[in-house]
C-alpha cells in the first residue's frame, strides 16, 4: 500500500484469509500460526498508517479448528493490542460484533458423537467483526452517514433486526422472507427431504426473521453465487460503511477478494481502494463494481 498517503482513509473493512487451507489463487492458506499472525500484523501496520486519526479498522474472522479449537478473533485482537503497547501504534478497541450465520445453515450438524456424550462437536454458527480506532475514538471530520434514525439506534446497539421499515433500505423484508422460504422448499423437494425435515428447516428460517437476537448479534446470511473460495456478504461492509463513514469518504480493503467492500462503497456513495495478489480476483471485483455502477442505488 506504499502508494497510499498517510491518513487518507476513514475506514478499513476487511476479512483476511483464515489460514484453514482454502484453495486461494496465489496464496498459501496453511501457514504456521506465528507466520500467519506476523503476516497479518504487517497489514495492520499499513492500515494504521493510511487511516486518518479516529479512522476505524473492522476485521471479520471466524474461529477455526477443533483439535484444539483456535480462537482466531482473540489471537488477532491480542496481537493488535500488543502492537498498541509495544510499537507506538495507538489502536483503541471499540468492541466486537457477532455475525450470526444461522439462517444459512438449515438443520445440519457437526455430528461428532451424535446424541452421545462421548464427543459431541460444537458447530460455529457465527463469525466476529472486531472494531478498532486509530489514536482516538472520534473521527474529527465525521458527518451525516445517510442512515435513518432507526437504523442508527439499532446498529449502535449491535442488534440488527431483519424487518424492513418504510424508510429502511435493508434487503430484509416480508417479500425477502417469502422468497427465501420458497427457495428452501424447492431445494428440499429437489433433494427428496421428508416433511419433518422441511418443516423444521423452514421454521428455523422464519424464526431468524421474527426473533430478536441477543445483544451484539447481527443476523446475516452468507454470500453465494460468487466465484471465490470465501466471499462475505455485501450487507456486512455496507452496514459498517453506513455506520462509520460519510458520503465521499475513502474505504480500504487490503484483502479485496471478490470485491464486496468495493461494491458496498459504490452503492453507498463512498470511494474505495482494494488490494489483492490475485489478478483473477481483482478482475472479478472490478466486474462486480462495474455492474454496481450501472444501477441507481
CSV table of C-alpha atoms in Angstrom, one decimal:
chain,number,residue,atom,x,y,z
A,1,UNK,CA,0.0,0.0,0.0
A,2,UNK,CA,3.0,2.3,-0.4
A,3,UNK,CA,1.3,4.5,-3.0
A,4,UNK,CA,-1.4,5.5,-0.4
A,5,UNK,CA,-0.6,8.6,1.5
A,6,UNK,CA,-0.6,8.7,5.3
A,7,UNK,CA,-4.0,9.4,6.9
A,8,UNK,CA,-6.1,9.1,3.7
A,9,UNK,CA,-8.8,6.6,4.6
A,10,UNK,CA,-11.6,6.9,7.1
A,11,UNK,CA,-12.4,3.2,7.3
A,12,UNK,CA,-10.9,-0.2,6.7
A,13,UNK,CA,-13.3,-3.2,6.2
A,14,UNK,CA,-11.7,-6.5,5.5
A,15,UNK,CA,-11.8,-10.2,6.0
A,16,UNK,CA,-8.3,-11.9,5.8
A,17,UNK,CA,-7.8,-15.5,4.9
A,18,UNK,CA,-8.5,-17.7,7.9
A,19,UNK,CA,-5.5,-20.0,7.4
A,20,UNK,CA,-7.6,-23.1,7.1
A,21,UNK,CA,-6.3,-24.5,3.8
A,22,UNK,CA,-8.7,-22.7,1.4
A,23,UNK,CA,-7.8,-23.0,-2.3
A,24,UNK,CA,-6.9,-19.4,-2.9
A,25,UNK,CA,-5.3,-18.2,-6.1
A,26,UNK,CA,-1.6,-17.2,-5.4
A,27,UNK,CA,-1.8,-17.7,-1.6
A,28,UNK,CA,-0.9,-20.5,0.8
A,29,UNK,CA,-3.7,-20.6,3.3
A,30,UNK,CA,-1.9,-23.1,5.6
A,31,UNK,CA,0.9,-21.1,7.3
A,32,UNK,CA,2.4,-21.9,10.8
A,33,UNK,CA,0.4,-19.9,13.3
A,34,UNK,CA,3.2,-17.5,14.2
A,35,UNK,CA,4.0,-16.8,10.5
A,36,UNK,CA,0.3,-16.2,9.9
A,37,UNK,CA,0.0,-13.7,12.7
A,38,UNK,CA,3.2,-12.0,11.5
A,39,UNK,CA,1.8,-11.7,8.0
A,40,UNK,CA,-1.4,-10.1,9.3
A,41,UNK,CA,0.5,-7.7,11.6
A,42,UNK,CA,2.3,-6.3,8.5
A,43,UNK,CA,-1.1,-5.5,7.0
A,44,UNK,CA,-2.5,-3.9,10.3
A,45,UNK,CA,0.6,-1.7,10.5
A,46,UNK,CA,-0.1,-0.4,7.0
A,47,UNK,CA,-3.8,0.1,7.8
A,48,UNK,CA,-2.8,2.2,10.8
A,49,UNK,CA,-0.6,4.3,8.6
A,50,UNK,CA,-3.2,5.1,6.0
A,51,UNK,CA,-6.1,5.6,8.4
A,52,UNK,CA,-6.8,9.2,9.5
A,53,UNK,CA,-6.8,9.7,13.3
A,54,UNK,CA,-10.2,8.4,14.5
A,55,UNK,CA,-10.5,6.2,11.5
A,56,UNK,CA,-11.8,2.7,12.1
A,57,UNK,CA,-10.5,-0.8,11.4
A,58,UNK,CA,-13.1,-3.5,11.1
A,59,UNK,CA,-11.9,-7.1,10.8
A,60,UNK,CA,-14.2,-10.1,10.0
A,61,UNK,CA,-12.9,-13.5,11.1
A,62,UNK,CA,-14.2,-16.9,12.2
A,63,UNK,CA,-12.7,-19.0,14.9
A,64,UNK,CA,-11.1,-22.2,13.4
A,65,UNK,CA,-10.1,-25.8,14.1
A,66,UNK,CA,-11.5,-28.2,16.7
A,67,UNK,CA,-8.5,-30.3,17.8
A,68,UNK,CA,-7.8,-28.0,19.6
A,69,UNK,CA,-10.2,-25.0,19.0
A,70,UNK,CA,-8.4,-21.9,17.8
A,71,UNK,CA,-10.0,-18.6,18.9
A,72,UNK,CA,-8.7,-16.6,16.0
A,73,UNK,CA,-10.6,-13.4,17.0
A,74,UNK,CA,-8.9,-13.4,20.3
A,75,UNK,CA,-5.4,-14.0,18.8
A,76,UNK,CA,-5.8,-11.2,16.3
A,77,UNK,CA,-7.1,-8.8,18.9
A,78,UNK,CA,-4.3,-9.7,21.3
A,79,UNK,CA,-1.7,-9.0,18.6
A,80,UNK,CA,-3.2,-5.6,17.7
A,81,UNK,CA,-3.4,-4.6,21.3
A,82,UNK,CA,0.2,-5.8,21.8
A,83,UNK,CA,1.3,-3.6,18.9
A,84,UNK,CA,-0.6,-0.7,20.6
A,85,UNK,CA,1.6,-1.3,23.7
A,86,UNK,CA,5.0,-2.0,22.1
A,87,UNK,CA,5.1,-0.4,18.7
A,88,UNK,CA,3.6,3.1,19.3
A,89,UNK,CA,0.5,2.2,17.3
A,90,UNK,CA,-2.3,3.6,19.3
A,91,UNK,CA,-5.2,1.2,18.5
A,92,UNK,CA,-8.4,1.8,20.5
A,93,UNK,CA,-10.5,-1.3,20.8
A,94,UNK,CA,-14.2,-0.4,20.3
A,95,UNK,CA,-15.8,-3.8,20.7
A,96,UNK,CA,-16.9,-6.9,18.8
A,97,UNK,CA,-19.9,-7.6,16.6
A,98,UNK,CA,-21.2,-11.2,16.2
A,99,UNK,CA,-22.3,-12.0,12.6
A,100,UNK,CA,-25.0,-14.7,13.1
A,101,UNK,CA,-24.9,-17.1,10.1
A,102,UNK,CA,-27.6,-19.5,11.4
A,103,UNK,CA,-30.1,-18.6,8.8
A,104,UNK,CA,-27.9,-20.2,6.1
A,105,UNK,CA,-27.3,-23.4,8.0
A,106,UNK,CA,-30.6,-25.2,7.8
A,107,UNK,CA,-30.6,-28.1,10.3
A,108,UNK,CA,-27.3,-29.6,9.6
A,109,UNK,CA,-24.9,-30.5,12.4
A,110,UNK,CA,-21.2,-31.0,13.1
A,111,UNK,CA,-22.1,-34.5,14.4
A,112,UNK,CA,-19.1,-35.8,16.4
A,113,UNK,CA,-20.7,-38.5,18.6
A,114,UNK,CA,-24.3,-37.9,17.6
A,115,UNK,CA,-26.8,-37.9,20.6
A,116,UNK,CA,-24.0,-39.4,22.7
A,117,UNK,CA,-21.9,-37.8,25.4
A,118,UNK,CA,-18.7,-39.4,24.1
A,119,UNK,CA,-17.7,-36.5,21.8
A,120,UNK,CA,-20.4,-34.0,20.8
A,121,UNK,CA,-18.9,-31.4,18.5
A,122,UNK,CA,-20.0,-27.8,18.6
A,123,UNK,CA,-20.6,-26.1,15.3
A,124,UNK,CA,-19.8,-22.4,14.9
A,125,UNK,CA,-22.8,-20.5,13.6
A,126,UNK,CA,-21.2,-17.1,13.9
A,127,UNK,CA,-18.2,-15.0,12.9
A,128,UNK,CA,-16.8,-11.9,14.5
A,129,UNK,CA,-16.2,-8.3,13.4
A,130,UNK,CA,-13.6,-6.7,15.7
A,131,UNK,CA,-13.7,-2.9,15.6
A,132,UNK,CA,-10.7,-0.6,16.4
A,133,UNK,CA,-10.0,3.1,16.0
A,134,UNK,CA,-6.7,4.8,15.3
A,135,UNK,CA,-5.4,7.0,18.1
A,136,UNK,CA,-8.8,8.2,19.3
A,137,UNK,CA,-12.5,7.3,19.4
A,138,UNK,CA,-13.8,10.4,17.5
A,139,UNK,CA,-13.5,11.0,13.8
A,140,UNK,CA,-12.8,14.8,13.7
A,141,UNK,CA,-14.3,15.5,10.3
A,142,UNK,CA,-17.2,13.0,10.6
A,143,UNK,CA,-20.6,14.0,9.4
A,144,UNK,CA,-24.0,12.6,8.5
A,145,UNK,CA,-23.7,9.0,7.2
A,146,UNK,CA,-27.0,8.6,5.4
A,147,UNK,CA,-28.7,6.1,7.6
A,148,UNK,CA,-32.1,6.6,9.2
A,149,UNK,CA,-32.6,7.4,12.9
A,150,UNK,CA,-34.0,3.9,13.5
A,151,UNK,CA,-31.0,2.2,11.8
A,152,UNK,CA,-28.6,4.3,13.9
A,153,UNK,CA,-30.3,3.3,17.2
A,154,UNK,CA,-30.4,-0.4,16.2
A,155,UNK,CA,-26.9,-0.6,14.8
A,156,UNK,CA,-25.2,1.2,17.7
A,157,UNK,CA,-26.7,-1.4,20.0
A,158,UNK,CA,-25.3,-4.1,17.6
A,159,UNK,CA,-28.8,-5.6,17.3
A,160,UNK,CA,-29.8,-5.7,13.6
A,161,UNK,CA,-33.4,-6.6,13.1
A,162,UNK,CA,-34.3,-8.1,9.8
A,163,UNK,CA,-37.7,-6.4,9.5
A,164,UNK,CA,-37.7,-3.6,7.0
A,165,UNK,CA,-39.4,-0.3,8.0
A,166,UNK,CA,-40.8,2.0,5.3
A,167,UNK,CA,-37.6,4.1,5.3
A,168,UNK,CA,-35.2,1.2,5.6
A,169,UNK,CA,-33.1,0.3,2.6
A,170,UNK,CA,-32.1,-3.0,4.0
A,171,UNK,CA,-32.8,-6.1,1.8
A,172,UNK,CA,-34.6,-7.7,4.7
A,173,UNK,CA,-38.4,-7.6,4.2
A,174,UNK,CA,-41.5,-9.9,4.2
A,175,UNK,CA,-41.1,-10.3,0.4
A,176,UNK,CA,-37.5,-11.4,1.0
A,177,UNK,CA,-38.6,-13.9,3.7
A,178,UNK,CA,-41.3,-15.3,1.3
A,179,UNK,CA,-38.6,-15.7,-1.5
A,180,UNK,CA,-36.2,-17.5,0.9
A,181,UNK,CA,-38.9,-19.9,2.1
A,182,UNK,CA,-39.9,-20.7,-1.5
A,183,UNK,CA,-36.3,-21.4,-2.3
A,184,UNK,CA,-35.8,-23.6,0.7
A,185,UNK,CA,-38.9,-25.6,-0.1
A,186,UNK,CA,-37.9,-26.0,-3.8
A,187,UNK,CA,-34.4,-27.2,-2.7
A,188,UNK,CA,-35.8,-29.6,-0.1
A,189,UNK,CA,-38.1,-31.2,-2.6
A,190,UNK,CA,-35.3,-31.5,-5.1
A,191,UNK,CA,-33.3,-33.4,-2.5
A,192,UNK,CA,-36.2,-35.6,-1.5
A,193,UNK,CA,-36.4,-34.4,2.1
A,194,UNK,CA,-39.2,-35.6,4.2
A,195,UNK,CA,-42.0,-33.4,5.7
A,196,UNK,CA,-40.4,-33.3,9.1
A,197,UNK,CA,-37.1,-32.0,7.7
A,198,UNK,CA,-38.8,-29.4,5.6
A,199,UNK,CA,-41.0,-28.2,8.5
A,200,UNK,CA,-38.0,-27.7,10.8
A,201,UNK,CA,-35.8,-26.1,8.2
A,202,UNK,CA,-38.4,-23.6,7.2
A,203,UNK,CA,-39.4,-22.9,10.8
A,204,UNK,CA,-35.7,-22.0,11.6
A,205,UNK,CA,-35.6,-19.7,8.6
A,206,UNK,CA,-38.8,-17.9,9.6
A,207,UNK,CA,-37.7,-17.7,13.3
A,208,UNK,CA,-34.5,-16.0,12.2
A,209,UNK,CA,-36.7,-13.2,10.8
A,210,UNK,CA,-39.2,-12.8,13.6
A,211,UNK,CA,-37.0,-13.4,16.7
A,212,UNK,CA,-35.0,-10.7,18.3
A,213,UNK,CA,-31.4,-11.8,18.7
A,214,UNK,CA,-29.3,-11.1,21.8
A,215,UNK,CA,-27.1,-8.1,22.3
A,216,UNK,CA,-24.2,-7.8,19.8
A,217,UNK,CA,-25.7,-10.2,17.3
A,218,UNK,CA,-26.2,-9.2,13.7
A,219,UNK,CA,-28.4,-11.7,11.7
A,220,UNK,CA,-27.0,-12.0,8.2
A,221,UNK,CA,-26.8,-14.8,5.6
A,222,UNK,CA,-23.7,-15.9,3.8
A,223,UNK,CA,-22.8,-14.9,0.3
A,224,UNK,CA,-23.5,-17.4,-2.6
A,225,UNK,CA,-23.1,-17.4,-6.3
A,226,UNK,CA,-19.7,-15.7,-6.3
A,227,UNK,CA,-16.6,-17.4,-7.8
A,228,UNK,CA,-14.3,-17.0,-4.8
A,229,UNK,CA,-13.4,-19.5,-2.0
A,230,UNK,CA,-14.6,-17.3,0.8
A,231,UNK,CA,-16.8,-14.3,-0.1
A,232,UNK,CA,-18.5,-12.4,2.6
A,233,UNK,CA,-22.0,-10.8,2.1
A,234,UNK,CA,-22.1,-7.2,0.7
A,235,UNK,CA,-24.5,-6.4,3.6
A,236,UNK,CA,-21.7,-6.7,6.1
A,237,UNK,CA,-19.4,-3.9,4.7
A,238,UNK,CA,-22.5,-1.9,3.7
A,239,UNK,CA,-23.7,-1.6,7.3
A,240,UNK,CA,-20.2,-0.8,8.6
A,241,UNK,CA,-19.7,1.8,5.9
A,242,UNK,CA,-23.0,3.4,6.7
A,243,UNK,CA,-22.3,3.4,10.4
A,244,UNK,CA,-18.7,4.7,10.3
A,245,UNK,CA,-18.3,7.0,7.3
A,246,UNK,CA,-19.9,9.8,5.4
A,247,UNK,CA,-20.6,10.1,1.6
A,248,UNK,CA,-17.3,10.8,-0.2
A,249,UNK,CA,-15.1,9.1,2.4
A,250,UNK,CA,-12.5,6.6,1.4
A,251,UNK,CA,-12.9,2.9,2.4
A,252,UNK,CA,-10.0,0.5,2.2
A,253,UNK,CA,-10.0,-3.3,1.9
A,254,UNK,CA,-6.4,-4.8,1.9
A,255,UNK,CA,-7.9,-8.3,1.2
A,256,UNK,CA,-10.3,-7.3,-1.5
A,257,UNK,CA,-11.1,-10.8,-2.8
A,258,UNK,CA,-14.4,-10.8,-4.7
A,259,UNK,CA,-14.9,-7.1,-4.1
A,260,UNK,CA,-17.8,-7.0,-1.5
A,261,UNK,CA,-16.3,-3.9,0.2
A,262,UNK,CA,-15.8,-2.1,-3.1
A,263,UNK,CA,-19.4,-2.9,-4.2
A,264,UNK,CA,-20.8,-1.7,-0.8
A,265,UNK,CA,-18.8,1.5,-1.1
A,266,UNK,CA,-20.1,2.2,-4.6
A,267,UNK,CA,-23.7,1.6,-3.5
A,268,UNK,CA,-23.4,4.0,-0.6
A,269,UNK,CA,-21.6,6.8,-2.4
A,270,UNK,CA,-18.1,6.3,-0.9
A,271,UNK,CA,-14.7,5.9,-2.6
A,272,UNK,CA,-12.8,2.7,-2.3
A,273,UNK,CA,-9.3,1.2,-2.6
A,274,UNK,CA,-8.8,-2.5,-2.7
A,275,UNK,CA,-5.8,-4.8,-2.9
A,276,UNK,CA,-5.4,-8.5,-3.8
A,277,UNK,CA,-2.5,-10.5,-5.0
A,278,UNK,CA,-4.6,-12.5,-7.5
A,279,UNK,CA,-5.3,-11.0,-10.9
A,280,UNK,CA,-8.3,-13.3,-11.2
A,281,UNK,CA,-9.9,-11.9,-8.0
A,282,UNK,CA,-9.1,-8.3,-9.0
A,283,UNK,CA,-10.8,-8.8,-12.3
A,284,UNK,CA,-13.9,-10.3,-10.6
A,285,UNK,CA,-14.0,-7.4,-8.1
A,286,UNK,CA,-13.7,-4.9,-11.0
A,287,UNK,CA,-16.6,-6.7,-12.8
A,288,UNK,CA,-18.8,-6.6,-9.8
A,289,UNK,CA,-18.1,-2.9,-9.2
A,290,UNK,CA,-18.8,-2.0,-12.8
A,291,UNK,CA,-22.1,-3.8,-12.6
A,292,UNK,CA,-23.0,-1.9,-9.4
A,293,UNK,CA,-22.2,1.4,-11.1
A,294,UNK,CA,-24.9,0.7,-13.7
A,295,UNK,CA,-27.7,0.6,-11.0
A,296,UNK,CA,-29.2,3.6,-9.3
A,297,UNK,CA,-28.9,2.7,-5.7
